[in-house]
């Protein structure tokens, strides 16, 4: 009798372990999410909610997002999904509050950072827009035209000043930003780099040299000179 109880217990434990393992794998492979039994869904639930929030009817999307936050209230991404569902349901006020909470809770939450960037940019708050761009460059965001969005900020004097201030904090995101420099208008980028350097930014020497070489070949004298000045305080 004890032997059968022991075997039954081992089978139950094996099933539990298999369900949990399948749920973790769904985090990397979204196609597995529908195969995870409901009682084990955690990561799989998040994967399914992403699809539901984007394409399902607003009421269904809201219900799914609320269930996800009830099950796993901590991740910032889940708050962002609930915010999107709230917005689709017409509850813009609560959607804004949830986005702000998500952005504060997790800077790596791409959905929240993109949304907050759009809000800040449309409101003309270039300092906040620049901070959101810094976060997006830092996480390697590829779901939005990040270089084009940055170019929009650099298109105004206020935007260039704000971006230079963000660069003066010497965050790791700056290298990714400079790598995509081809998409930036040369004068706007060079002016921003010059202001950042003047504010104490120690930018990567190799990155600045590469941009300076490209501008010199294009005979952009003013821009080349600004970069050469910035390289005097660059970091090797």
Coordinates of N, CA and C in Angstrom, one line a residue:
X1 N 0.8 -1.2 0.0 CA 0.0 0.0 0.0 C 0.9 1.3 0.0
X2 N 1.9 1.2 0.9 CA 2.8 2.4 1.0 C 3.5 2.6 -0.3
X3 N 3.8 1.5 -1.0 CA 4.5 1.5 -2.2 C 3.7 2.3 -3.3
X4 N 2.4 2.0 -3.4 CA 1.5 2.6 -4.3 C 1.3 4.1 -4.1
X5 N 1.2 4.4 -2.8 CA 1.1 5.8 -2.4 C 2.4 6.6 -2.8
X6 N 3.5 5.9 -2.6 CA 4.8 6.5 -3.0 C 4.9 6.7 -4.5
X7 N 4.5 5.7 -5.3 CA 4.5 5.8 -6.7 C 3.6 6.9 -7.2
X8 N 2.4 7.0 -6.6 CA 1.4 8.1 -7.0 C 2.0 9.4 -6.7
X9 N 2.6 9.6 -5.5 CA 3.2 10.9 -5.2 C 4.3 11.3 -6.2
X10 N 5.1 10.3 -6.6 CA 6.2 10.6 -7.5 C 5.6 11.0 -8.9
X11 N 4.5 10.4 -9.3 CA 3.9 10.7 -10.5 C 3.3 12.2 -10.5
X12 N 2.7 12.5 -9.3 CA 2.2 13.8 -9.2 C 3.3 14.9 -9.2
X13 N 4.4 14.6 -8.5 CA 5.5 15.5 -8.5 C 6.1 15.7 -9.9
X14 N 6.1 14.6 -10.7 CA 6.7 14.6 -12.0 C 5.8 15.5 -12.9
X15 N 4.5 15.4 -12.7 CA 3.5 16.2 -13.5 C 3.7 17.7 -13.2
X16 N 3.8 17.9 -11.9 CA 4.0 19.3 -11.5 C 5.2 19.9 -12.0
X17 N 6.3 19.1 -12.0 CA 7.6 19.6 -12.5 C 7.5 19.8 -14.0
X18 N 6.8 18.9 -14.7 CA 6.7 19.0 -16.2 C 5.9 20.3 -16.5
X19 N 4.8 20.5 -15.8 CA 4.0 21.7 -16.1 C 4.7 23.0 -15.8
X20 N 5.5 23.0 -14.8 CA 6.3 24.2 -14.5 C 7.4 24.5 -15.5
X21 N 8.0 23.3 -15.9 CA 9.1 23.4 -16.9 C 8.5 23.9 -18.3
X22 N 7.4 23.4 -18.7 CA 6.7 23.8 -19.9 C 6.4 25.3 -19.9
X23 N 5.9 25.7 -18.7 CA 5.6 27.1 -18.5 C 6.8 28.0 -18.7
X24 N 8.0 27.6 -18.2 CA 9.2 28.4 -18.3 C 9.7 28.4 -19.8
X25 N 9.5 27.3 -20.5 CA 9.9 27.2 -21.9 C 9.1 28.1 -22.7
X26 N 7.8 28.3 -22.3 CA 6.9 29.2 -23.1 C 7.4 30.6 -23.1
X27 N 8.2 31.0 -22.1 CA 8.8 32.3 -22.0 C 9.7 32.6 -23.2
X28 N 10.4 31.5 -23.7 CA 11.3 31.7 -24.8 C 10.6 31.3 -26.1
X29 N 9.6 30.4 -26.0 CA 9.0 29.9 -27.2 C 7.5 30.2 -27.1
X30 N 7.0 31.3 -27.6 CA 5.5 31.6 -27.4 C 4.6 30.6 -28.0
X31 N 5.0 29.8 -28.9 CA 4.2 28.8 -29.5 C 3.8 27.7 -28.5
X32 N 4.5 27.5 -27.4 CA 4.2 26.5 -26.4 C 3.1 27.0 -25.4
X33 N 2.9 28.3 -25.4 CA 2.0 28.9 -24.4 C 0.6 28.2 -24.4
X34 N -0.1 27.9 -25.5 CA -1.4 27.3 -25.5 C -1.3 25.9 -24.9
X35 N -0.2 25.2 -24.9 CA 0.0 23.9 -24.4 C 0.1 23.7 -22.9
X36 N 0.4 24.9 -22.3 CA 0.5 24.8 -20.8 C -0.8 24.8 -20.1
X37 N -1.0 23.8 -19.2 CA -2.3 23.7 -18.5 C -2.5 25.0 -17.7
X38 N -3.8 25.4 -17.6 CA -4.1 26.7 -16.9 C -3.5 26.8 -15.5
X39 N -3.5 25.7 -14.8 CA -3.0 25.8 -13.4 C -1.5 26.1 -13.3
X40 N -0.8 25.9 -14.4 CA 0.6 26.1 -14.4 C 1.0 27.4 -15.0
X41 N 0.1 28.1 -15.6 CA 0.4 29.3 -16.5 C 0.9 30.5 -15.6
X42 N 2.1 30.9 -15.9 CA 2.6 32.1 -15.4 C 3.3 32.9 -16.5
X43 N 4.5 32.4 -17.0 CA 5.1 33.0 -18.2 C 4.2 32.8 -19.4
X44 N 3.6 31.6 -19.5 CA 2.7 31.3 -20.6 C 1.5 32.2 -20.7
X45 N 1.0 32.6 -19.5 CA -0.1 33.5 -19.4 C 0.2 34.8 -20.0
X46 N 1.4 35.3 -19.6 CA 1.9 36.6 -20.1 C 2.0 36.6 -21.7
X47 N 2.5 35.5 -22.2 CA 2.6 35.4 -23.7 C 1.3 35.4 -24.4
X48 N 0.3 34.7 -23.8 CA -1.0 34.7 -24.4 C -1.7 36.1 -24.2
X49 N -1.5 36.8 -23.1 CA -2.1 38.1 -22.9 C -1.6 39.1 -23.9
X50 N -0.3 39.0 -24.2 CA 0.3 40.0 -25.2 C -0.5 39.9 -26.5
X51 N -0.8 38.7 -27.0 CA -1.5 38.5 -28.2 C -3.0 39.0 -28.0
X52 N -3.6 38.7 -26.9 CA -5.0 39.0 -26.6 C -5.2 40.5 -26.5
X53 N -4.3 41.2 -25.8 CA -4.4 42.6 -25.6 C -4.3 43.4 -27.0
X54 N -3.5 42.8 -27.9 CA -3.4 43.5 -29.2 C -4.5 43.3 -30.1
X55 N -5.1 42.1 -30.1 CA -6.0 41.7 -31.2 C -7.4 41.4 -30.8
X56 N -7.7 41.0 -29.5 CA -9.0 40.6 -29.1 C -9.9 41.8 -28.9
X57 N -11.2 41.5 -28.7 CA -12.1 42.6 -28.3 C -11.7 43.3 -27.0
X58 N -11.9 44.6 -26.9 CA -11.5 45.3 -25.7 C -11.9 44.6 -24.4
X59 N -13.1 44.1 -24.3 CA -13.6 43.5 -23.0 C -12.8 42.3 -22.7
X60 N -12.5 41.5 -23.7 CA -11.8 40.2 -23.5 C -10.3 40.5 -23.2
X61 N -9.8 41.6 -23.9 CA -8.4 42.0 -23.6 C -8.2 42.4 -22.1
X62 N -9.2 43.2 -21.7 CA -9.1 43.8 -20.3 C -9.2 42.6 -19.3
X63 N -10.1 41.7 -19.5 CA -10.3 40.6 -18.6 C -9.0 39.7 -18.5
X64 N -8.4 39.5 -19.7 CA -7.1 38.7 -19.7 C -6.0 39.5 -19.0
X65 N -5.9 40.8 -19.2 CA -4.8 41.5 -18.6 C -5.0 41.6 -17.1
X66 N -6.2 41.8 -16.6 CA -6.5 41.9 -15.2 C -6.2 40.6 -14.5
X67 N -6.5 39.4 -15.2 CA -6.1 38.1 -14.6 C -4.6 38.0 -14.5
X68 N -3.9 38.4 -15.5 CA -2.4 38.3 -15.5 C -1.9 39.1 -14.3
X69 N -2.4 40.3 -14.1 CA -1.8 41.2 -13.0 C -2.2 40.6 -11.7
X70 N -3.4 39.9 -11.6 CA -3.8 39.3 -10.3 C -2.8 38.1 -10.0
X71 N -2.4 37.4 -11.0 CA -1.6 36.2 -10.8 C -0.1 36.6 -10.6
X72 N 0.3 37.6 -11.3 CA 1.7 38.1 -11.2 C 1.7 39.6 -11.2
X73 N 1.5 40.2 -10.0 CA 1.4 41.7 -10.0 C 2.7 42.5 -10.0
X74 N 3.8 41.8 -9.8 CA 5.1 42.5 -9.7 C 5.7 43.0 -11.0
X75 N 5.8 42.2 -12.1 CA 6.5 42.6 -13.3 C 5.9 43.9 -13.9
X76 N 6.7 44.8 -14.3 CA 6.3 46.1 -14.9 C 5.6 45.8 -16.2
X77 N 6.0 44.8 -17.0 CA 5.4 44.5 -18.2 C 3.9 44.2 -18.1
X78 N 3.5 43.6 -17.0 CA 2.1 43.2 -16.9 C 1.3 44.4 -16.6
X79 N 1.8 45.4 -15.9 CA 1.1 46.7 -15.7 C 0.9 47.4 -17.1
X80 N 1.9 47.3 -17.9 CA 1.9 48.0 -19.2 C 0.8 47.3 -20.1
X81 N 0.7 46.0 -20.0 CA -0.3 45.3 -20.8 C -1.7 45.7 -20.3
X82 N -1.9 45.8 -19.0 CA -3.1 46.2 -18.4 C -3.5 47.6 -18.8
X83 N -2.4 48.5 -18.9 CA -2.7 49.9 -19.3 C -3.2 49.9 -20.7
X84 N -2.6 49.1 -21.6 CA -3.1 49.1 -23.0 C -4.5 48.6 -23.1
X85 N -4.8 47.6 -22.3 CA -6.2 47.1 -22.3 C -7.2 48.1 -21.7
X86 N -6.7 48.9 -20.7 CA -7.6 49.9 -20.2 C -7.8 51.0 -21.2
X87 N -6.8 51.4 -21.9 CA -6.9 52.4 -23.0 C -7.8 51.9 -24.1
X88 N -7.7 50.7 -24.5 CA -8.6 50.2 -25.5 C -10.1 50.1 -25.1
X89 N -10.2 50.1 -23.7 CA -11.6 50.1 -23.2 C -12.1 51.5 -22.9
X90 N -11.3 52.5 -23.2 CA -11.7 53.9 -23.0 C -11.3 54.5 -21.7
X91 N -10.6 53.7 -20.9 CA -10.3 54.2 -19.5 C -8.9 54.8 -19.6
X92 N -8.7 56.0 -20.2 CA -7.4 56.6 -20.5 C -6.7 57.1 -19.2
X93 N -7.5 57.5 -18.3 CA -7.0 58.1 -17.0 C -6.2 57.0 -16.3
X94 N -6.8 55.8 -16.1 CA -6.2 54.7 -15.4 C -5.1 54.1 -16.2
X95 N -5.2 54.2 -17.5 CA -4.1 53.7 -18.4 C -2.9 54.5 -18.2
X96 N -3.0 55.8 -18.1 CA -1.9 56.7 -17.8 C -1.2 56.4 -16.5
X97 N -2.0 56.2 -15.5 CA -1.4 55.9 -14.1 C -0.7 54.6 -14.2
X98 N -1.2 53.6 -14.8 CA -0.6 52.3 -14.9 C 0.7 52.4 -15.7
X99 N 0.8 53.2 -16.7 CA 2.0 53.3 -17.5 C 3.1 54.0 -16.7
X100 N 2.7 55.0 -15.9 CA 3.7 55.7 -15.0 C 4.2 54.8 -14.0
X101 N 3.3 53.9 -13.4 CA 3.8 53.0 -12.4 C 4.7 51.9 -13.0
X102 N 4.4 51.5 -14.2 CA 5.2 50.5 -14.9 C 6.6 51.1 -15.3
X103 N 6.6 52.3 -15.7 CA 7.9 52.9 -16.1 C 8.8 53.2 -14.9
X104 N 8.2 53.5 -13.8 CA 8.9 53.7 -12.5 C 9.4 52.4 -12.0
X105 N 8.6 51.3 -12.1 CA 8.9 50.0 -11.5 C 10.0 49.3 -12.3
X106 N 10.0 49.4 -13.6 CA 11.0 48.7 -14.4 C 11.4 49.4 -15.6
X107 N 12.6 49.9 -15.6 CA 13.1 50.7 -16.8 C 13.3 49.9 -18.0
X108 N 13.4 48.5 -17.8 CA 13.5 47.6 -19.0 C 12.2 47.2 -19.6
X109 N 11.1 47.8 -19.1 CA 9.8 47.5 -19.7 C 9.6 48.4 -21.0
X110 N 9.8 47.8 -22.1 CA 9.8 48.5 -23.4 C 8.5 49.2 -23.7
X111 N 7.4 48.5 -23.4 CA 6.0 49.0 -23.6 C 5.8 50.3 -22.9
X112 N 6.2 50.3 -21.6 CA 6.0 51.5 -20.8 C 6.9 52.6 -21.3
X113 N 8.1 52.3 -21.6 CA 9.1 53.4 -22.0 C 8.7 54.0 -23.3
X114 N 8.2 53.2 -24.3 CA 7.7 53.7 -25.5 C 6.5 54.6 -25.3
X115 N 5.6 54.2 -24.5 CA 4.4 55.0 -24.3 C 4.7 56.3 -23.6
X116 N 5.6 56.2 -22.6 CA 6.0 57.4 -21.9 C 6.8 58.4 -22.8
X117 N 7.6 57.8 -23.7 CA 8.3 58.7 -24.6 C 7.3 59.4 -25.5
X118 N 6.3 58.7 -26.0 CA 5.3 59.4 -26.9 C 4.6 60.5 -26.2
X119 N 4.2 60.2 -24.9 CA 3.5 61.2 -24.1 C 4.4 62.4 -23.9
X120 N 5.6 62.2 -23.5 CA 6.5 63.3 -23.2 C 6.8 64.1 -24.4
X121 N 7.1 63.4 -25.5 CA 7.4 64.1 -26.8 C 6.3 65.0 -27.3
X122 N 5.1 64.4 -27.2 CA 3.9 65.1 -27.7 C 3.6 66.3 -26.8
X123 N 4.0 66.2 -25.5 CA 3.8 67.3 -24.6 C 4.9 68.4 -24.6
X124 N 5.9 68.1 -25.4 CA 7.0 69.0 -25.6 C 8.0 68.9 -24.4
X125 N 8.0 67.9 -23.6 CA 8.9 67.7 -22.5 C 10.1 66.9 -23.0
X126 N 11.1 67.6 -23.6 CA 12.2 67.0 -24.2 C 13.1 66.3 -23.2
X127 N 13.2 66.8 -22.0 CA 14.0 66.2 -20.9 C 13.5 64.8 -20.6
X128 N 12.2 64.7 -20.4 CA 11.6 63.4 -20.1 C 11.7 62.5 -21.3
X129 N 11.5 63.0 -22.5 CA 11.5 62.2 -23.7 C 13.0 61.7 -23.9
X130 N 14.0 62.5 -23.6 CA 15.4 62.0 -23.7 C 15.7 60.9 -22.7
X131 N 15.1 61.0 -21.5 CA 15.3 59.9 -20.5 C 14.7 58.6 -21.0
X132 N 13.5 58.7 -21.6 CA 12.9 57.5 -22.1 C 13.7 56.9 -23.2
X133 N 14.2 57.8 -24.1 CA 15.0 57.3 -25.2 C 16.3 56.6 -24.7
X134 N 16.9 57.2 -23.6 CA 18.1 56.5 -23.0 C 17.7 55.1 -22.5
X135 N 16.6 55.0 -21.9 CA 16.2 53.7 -21.4 C 16.0 52.7 -22.6
X136 N 15.3 53.2 -23.7 CA 15.1 52.3 -24.8 C 16.4 51.9 -25.5
X137 N 17.3 52.9 -25.7 CA 18.6 52.5 -26.2 C 19.3 51.5 -25.3
X138 N 19.1 51.7 -24.0 CA 19.8 50.8 -23.1 C 19.3 49.3 -23.1
X139 N 18.1 49.1 -23.4 CA 17.5 47.8 -23.5 C 17.6 47.2 -24.9
X140 N 18.1 48.0 -25.8 CA 18.2 47.4 -27.2 C 16.9 47.3 -27.9
X141 N 16.0 48.2 -27.7 CA 14.7 48.1 -28.3 C 14.7 48.1 -29.8
X142 N 14.0 47.1 -30.4 CA 14.0 46.9 -31.8 C 12.6 46.9 -32.4
X143 N 11.6 47.1 -31.5 CA 10.2 47.1 -32.0 C 9.7 48.5 -32.4
X144 N 10.5 49.5 -32.3 CA 10.1 50.8 -32.7 C 11.2 51.5 -33.5
X145 N 11.0 52.4 -34.4 CA 12.0 53.1 -35.1 C 12.8 54.0 -34.2
X146 N 13.7 53.5 -33.3 CA 14.3 54.2 -32.3 C 15.2 55.4 -32.8
X147 N 15.9 55.1 -33.8 CA 16.8 56.1 -34.4 C 16.0 57.3 -34.9
X148 N 14.9 56.9 -35.6 CA 14.0 58.0 -36.2 C 13.4 58.8 -35.0
X149 N 13.0 58.2 -34.0 CA 12.4 58.9 -32.8 C 13.4 59.8 -32.2
X150 N 14.7 59.3 -32.1 CA 15.7 60.1 -31.5 C 16.0 61.4 -32.4
X151 N 16.0 61.1 -33.7 CA 16.2 62.2 -34.7 C 15.2 63.3 -34.5
X152 N 13.9 62.9 -34.2 CA 12.9 63.9 -34.0 C 13.2 64.8 -32.8
X153 N 13.7 64.2 -31.7 CA 14.1 64.9 -30.5 C 15.3 65.9 -30.9
X154 N 16.2 65.4 -31.6 CA 17.4 66.2 -32.0 C 17.1 67.3 -33.0
X155 N 15.9 67.3 -33.5 CA 15.5 68.3 -34.5 C 15.2 69.6 -33.9
X156 N 15.1 69.7 -32.6 CA 14.8 71.0 -32.0 C 16.0 71.4 -31.0
X157 N 16.3 72.7 -30.9 CA 17.3 73.1 -29.9 C 17.1 72.5 -28.5
X158 N 15.9 72.5 -28.1 CA 15.5 72.0 -26.7 C 15.8 70.5 -26.6
X159 N 15.5 69.8 -27.7 CA 15.8 68.4 -27.7 C 17.2 68.1 -27.7
X160 N 18.0 68.8 -28.5 CA 19.5 68.6 -28.5 C 20.1 68.9 -27.1
X161 N 19.6 69.9 -26.5 CA 20.1 70.3 -25.1 C 19.7 69.2 -24.1
X162 N 18.5 68.7 -24.2 CA 18.1 67.6 -23.3 C 18.8 66.3 -23.5
X163 N 19.0 66.0 -24.8 CA 19.8 64.8 -25.1 C 21.2 64.9 -24.6
X164 N 21.8 66.0 -24.8 CA 23.2 66.2 -24.3 C 23.3 66.1 -22.8
X165 N 22.3 66.6 -22.1 CA 22.2 66.4 -20.7 C 22.1 65.0 -20.3
X166 N 21.3 64.2 -21.0 CA 21.2 62.8 -20.7 C 22.5 62.0 -21.0
X167 N 23.2 62.4 -22.0 CA 24.5 61.8 -22.4 C 25.5 62.1 -21.3
X168 N 25.4 63.3 -20.7 CA 26.4 63.7 -19.7 C 26.5 62.8 -18.5
X169 N 25.4 61.9 -18.3 CA 25.4 61.0 -17.2 C 26.3 59.8 -17.5
X170 N 26.8 59.7 -18.7 CA 27.7 58.6 -19.1 C 27.1 57.2 -19.0
X171 N 25.9 57.1 -19.3 CA 25.2 55.7 -19.3 C 25.7 54.8 -20.4
X172 N 25.6 53.5 -20.2 CA 26.1 52.6 -21.2 C 25.3 52.6 -22.5
X173 N 24.1 53.2 -22.4 CA 23.2 53.2 -23.6 C 23.9 54.1 -24.7
X174 N 24.8 55.0 -24.4 CA 25.3 55.9 -25.3 C 26.0 55.2 -26.5
X175 N 26.7 54.2 -26.2 CA 27.4 53.5 -27.3 C 26.5 52.9 -28.4
X176 N 25.3 52.4 -27.9 CA 24.3 51.9 -28.9 C 23.8 53.1 -29.7
X177 N 23.6 54.2 -29.0 CA 23.1 55.4 -29.7 C 24.0 55.9 -30.8
X178 N 25.3 55.9 -30.4 CA 26.3 56.4 -31.4 C 26.5 55.4 -32.5
X179 N 26.3 54.1 -32.3 CA 26.5 53.2 -33.3 C 25.4 53.4 -34.4
X180 N 24.3 53.9 -34.1 CA 23.2 54.1 -35.1 C 23.2 55.6 -35.6
X181 N 24.4 56.2 -35.5 CA 24.5 57.6 -35.8 C 24.2 58.0 -37.3
X182 N 24.3 57.0 -38.2 CA 24.0 57.2 -39.6 C 22.6 57.8 -39.8
X183 N 21.7 57.4 -38.9 CA 20.3 57.8 -39.1 C 20.0 59.3 -38.6
X184 N 21.0 59.9 -38.0 CA 20.8 61.2 -37.4 C 21.3 62.3 -38.4
X185 N 20.6 63.4 -38.5 CA 21.1 64.5 -39.2 C 22.5 64.9 -38.7
X186 N 23.5 65.0 -39.5 CA 24.9 65.3 -39.1 C 25.0 66.5 -38.2
X187 N 24.5 67.6 -38.6 CA 24.7 68.8 -37.7 C 24.0 68.7 -36.4
X188 N 22.8 68.1 -36.3 CA 22.1 67.9 -35.1 C 22.9 67.0 -34.1
X189 N 23.4 65.9 -34.7 CA 24.2 64.9 -33.9 C 25.5 65.5 -33.4
X190 N 26.2 66.2 -34.3 CA 27.5 66.8 -33.9 C 27.3 67.9 -32.8
X191 N 26.3 68.6 -33.0 CA 26.0 69.7 -32.0 C 25.7 69.1 -30.6
X192 N 24.9 68.0 -30.7 CA 24.5 67.3 -29.4 C 25.7 66.7 -28.8
X193 N 26.6 66.1 -29.5 CA 27.8 65.5 -29.0 C 28.7 66.5 -28.4
X194 N 28.8 67.7 -29.1 CA 29.7 68.8 -28.6 C 29.1 69.3 -27.3
X195 N 27.8 69.5 -27.2 CA 27.2 69.9 -25.9 C 27.4 68.9 -24.8
X196 N 27.2 67.6 -25.1 CA 27.4 66.6 -24.1 C 28.8 66.6 -23.6
X197 N 29.8 66.7 -24.5 CA 31.2 66.7 -24.1 C 31.4 67.9 -23.2
X198 N 30.9 69.1 -23.5 CA 31.1 70.3 -22.7 C 30.4 70.1 -21.3
X199 N 29.4 69.3 -21.2 CA 28.7 69.0 -19.9 C 29.4 67.9 -19.1
X200 N 30.5 67.4 -19.6 CA 31.2 66.4 -18.9 C 31.1 65.0 -19.3
X201 N 30.4 64.7 -20.5 CA 30.3 63.4 -21.0 C 31.7 62.9 -21.5
X202 N 32.0 61.7 -21.2 CA 33.2 61.0 -21.7 C 32.9 59.9 -22.7
X203 N 32.7 60.4 -23.9 CA 32.2 59.5 -24.9 C 33.3 58.6 -25.5
X204 N 32.9 57.4 -26.1 CA 33.8 56.5 -26.6 C 34.6 57.0 -27.7
X205 N 35.9 57.0 -27.6 CA 36.8 57.6 -28.6 C 36.7 56.9 -29.9
X206 N 36.6 55.6 -30.0 CA 36.5 54.9 -31.3 C 35.2 55.3 -32.0
X207 N 34.1 55.4 -31.2 CA 32.8 55.8 -31.8 C 32.9 57.2 -32.4
X208 N 33.5 58.1 -31.7 CA 33.6 59.5 -32.1 C 34.5 59.6 -33.4
X209 N 35.6 58.8 -33.3 CA 36.5 58.8 -34.4 C 35.9 58.3 -35.7
X210 N 35.1 57.3 -35.6 CA 34.4 56.7 -36.7 C 33.4 57.7 -37.3
X211 N 32.6 58.4 -36.5 CA 31.7 59.4 -37.0 C 32.5 60.6 -37.6
X212 N 33.5 61.0 -37.0 CA 34.3 62.1 -37.5 C 34.9 61.8 -38.9
X213 N 35.4 60.6 -39.0 CA 35.9 60.1 -40.3 C 34.9 60.2 -41.4
X214 N 33.7 59.7 -41.1 CA 32.6 59.7 -42.1 C 32.3 61.2 -42.5
X215 N 32.2 62.1 -41.5 CA 31.9 63.5 -41.8 C 33.0 64.2 -42.5
X216 N 34.2 63.8 -42.2 CA 35.3 64.4 -43.0 C 35.3 64.0 -44.4
X217 N 35.0 62.7 -44.7 CA 34.9 62.3 -46.1 C 33.8 63.0 -46.8
X218 N 32.7 63.3 -46.1 CA 31.6 64.0 -46.7 C 31.8 65.6 -46.7
X219 N 33.0 66.0 -46.3 CA 33.4 67.4 -46.3 C 32.5 68.3 -45.5
X220 N 32.0 67.7 -44.3 CA 31.2 68.5 -43.4 C 32.2 69.1 -42.4
X221 N 32.7 70.2 -42.7 CA 33.8 70.8 -42.0 C 33.4 71.2 -40.5
X222 N 32.2 71.9 -40.4 CA 31.8 72.3 -39.1 C 31.5 71.1 -38.2
X223 N 30.9 70.1 -38.7 CA 30.5 69.0 -37.9 C 31.8 68.2 -37.5
X224 N 32.7 68.1 -38.4 CA 34.0 67.4 -38.2 C 34.8 68.1 -37.1
X225 N 34.8 69.4 -37.1 CA 35.5 70.2 -36.1 C 34.8 70.0 -34.7
X226 N 33.5 70.0 -34.6 CA 32.8 69.8 -33.3 C 33.2 68.4 -32.8
X227 N 33.3 67.4 -33.6 CA 33.6 66.0 -33.1 C 35.1 66.0 -32.7
X228 N 35.9 66.7 -33.4 CA 37.3 66.7 -33.1 C 37.5 67.3 -31.7
X229 N 36.8 68.3 -31.4 CA 36.8 69.0 -30.1 C 36.3 68.0 -29.0
X230 N 35.2 67.3 -29.3 CA 34.7 66.4 -28.3 C 35.6 65.2 -28.0
X231 N 36.4 64.9 -29.0 CA 37.4 63.7 -28.8 C 38.5 64.1 -27.8
X232 N 38.7 65.3 -27.6 CA 39.7 65.8 -26.6 C 39.4 65.3 -25.2
X233 N 38.2 65.0 -24.9 CA 37.8 64.5 -23.6 C 37.1 63.1 -23.7
X234 N 37.4 62.4 -24.7 CA 36.7 61.1 -24.9 C 37.3 60.0 -24.0
X235 N 36.6 58.9 -23.9 CA 37.1 57.8 -23.0 C 37.6 56.7 -23.9
X236 N 38.8 56.2 -23.6 CA 39.3 55.1 -24.3 C 39.0 53.7 -23.6

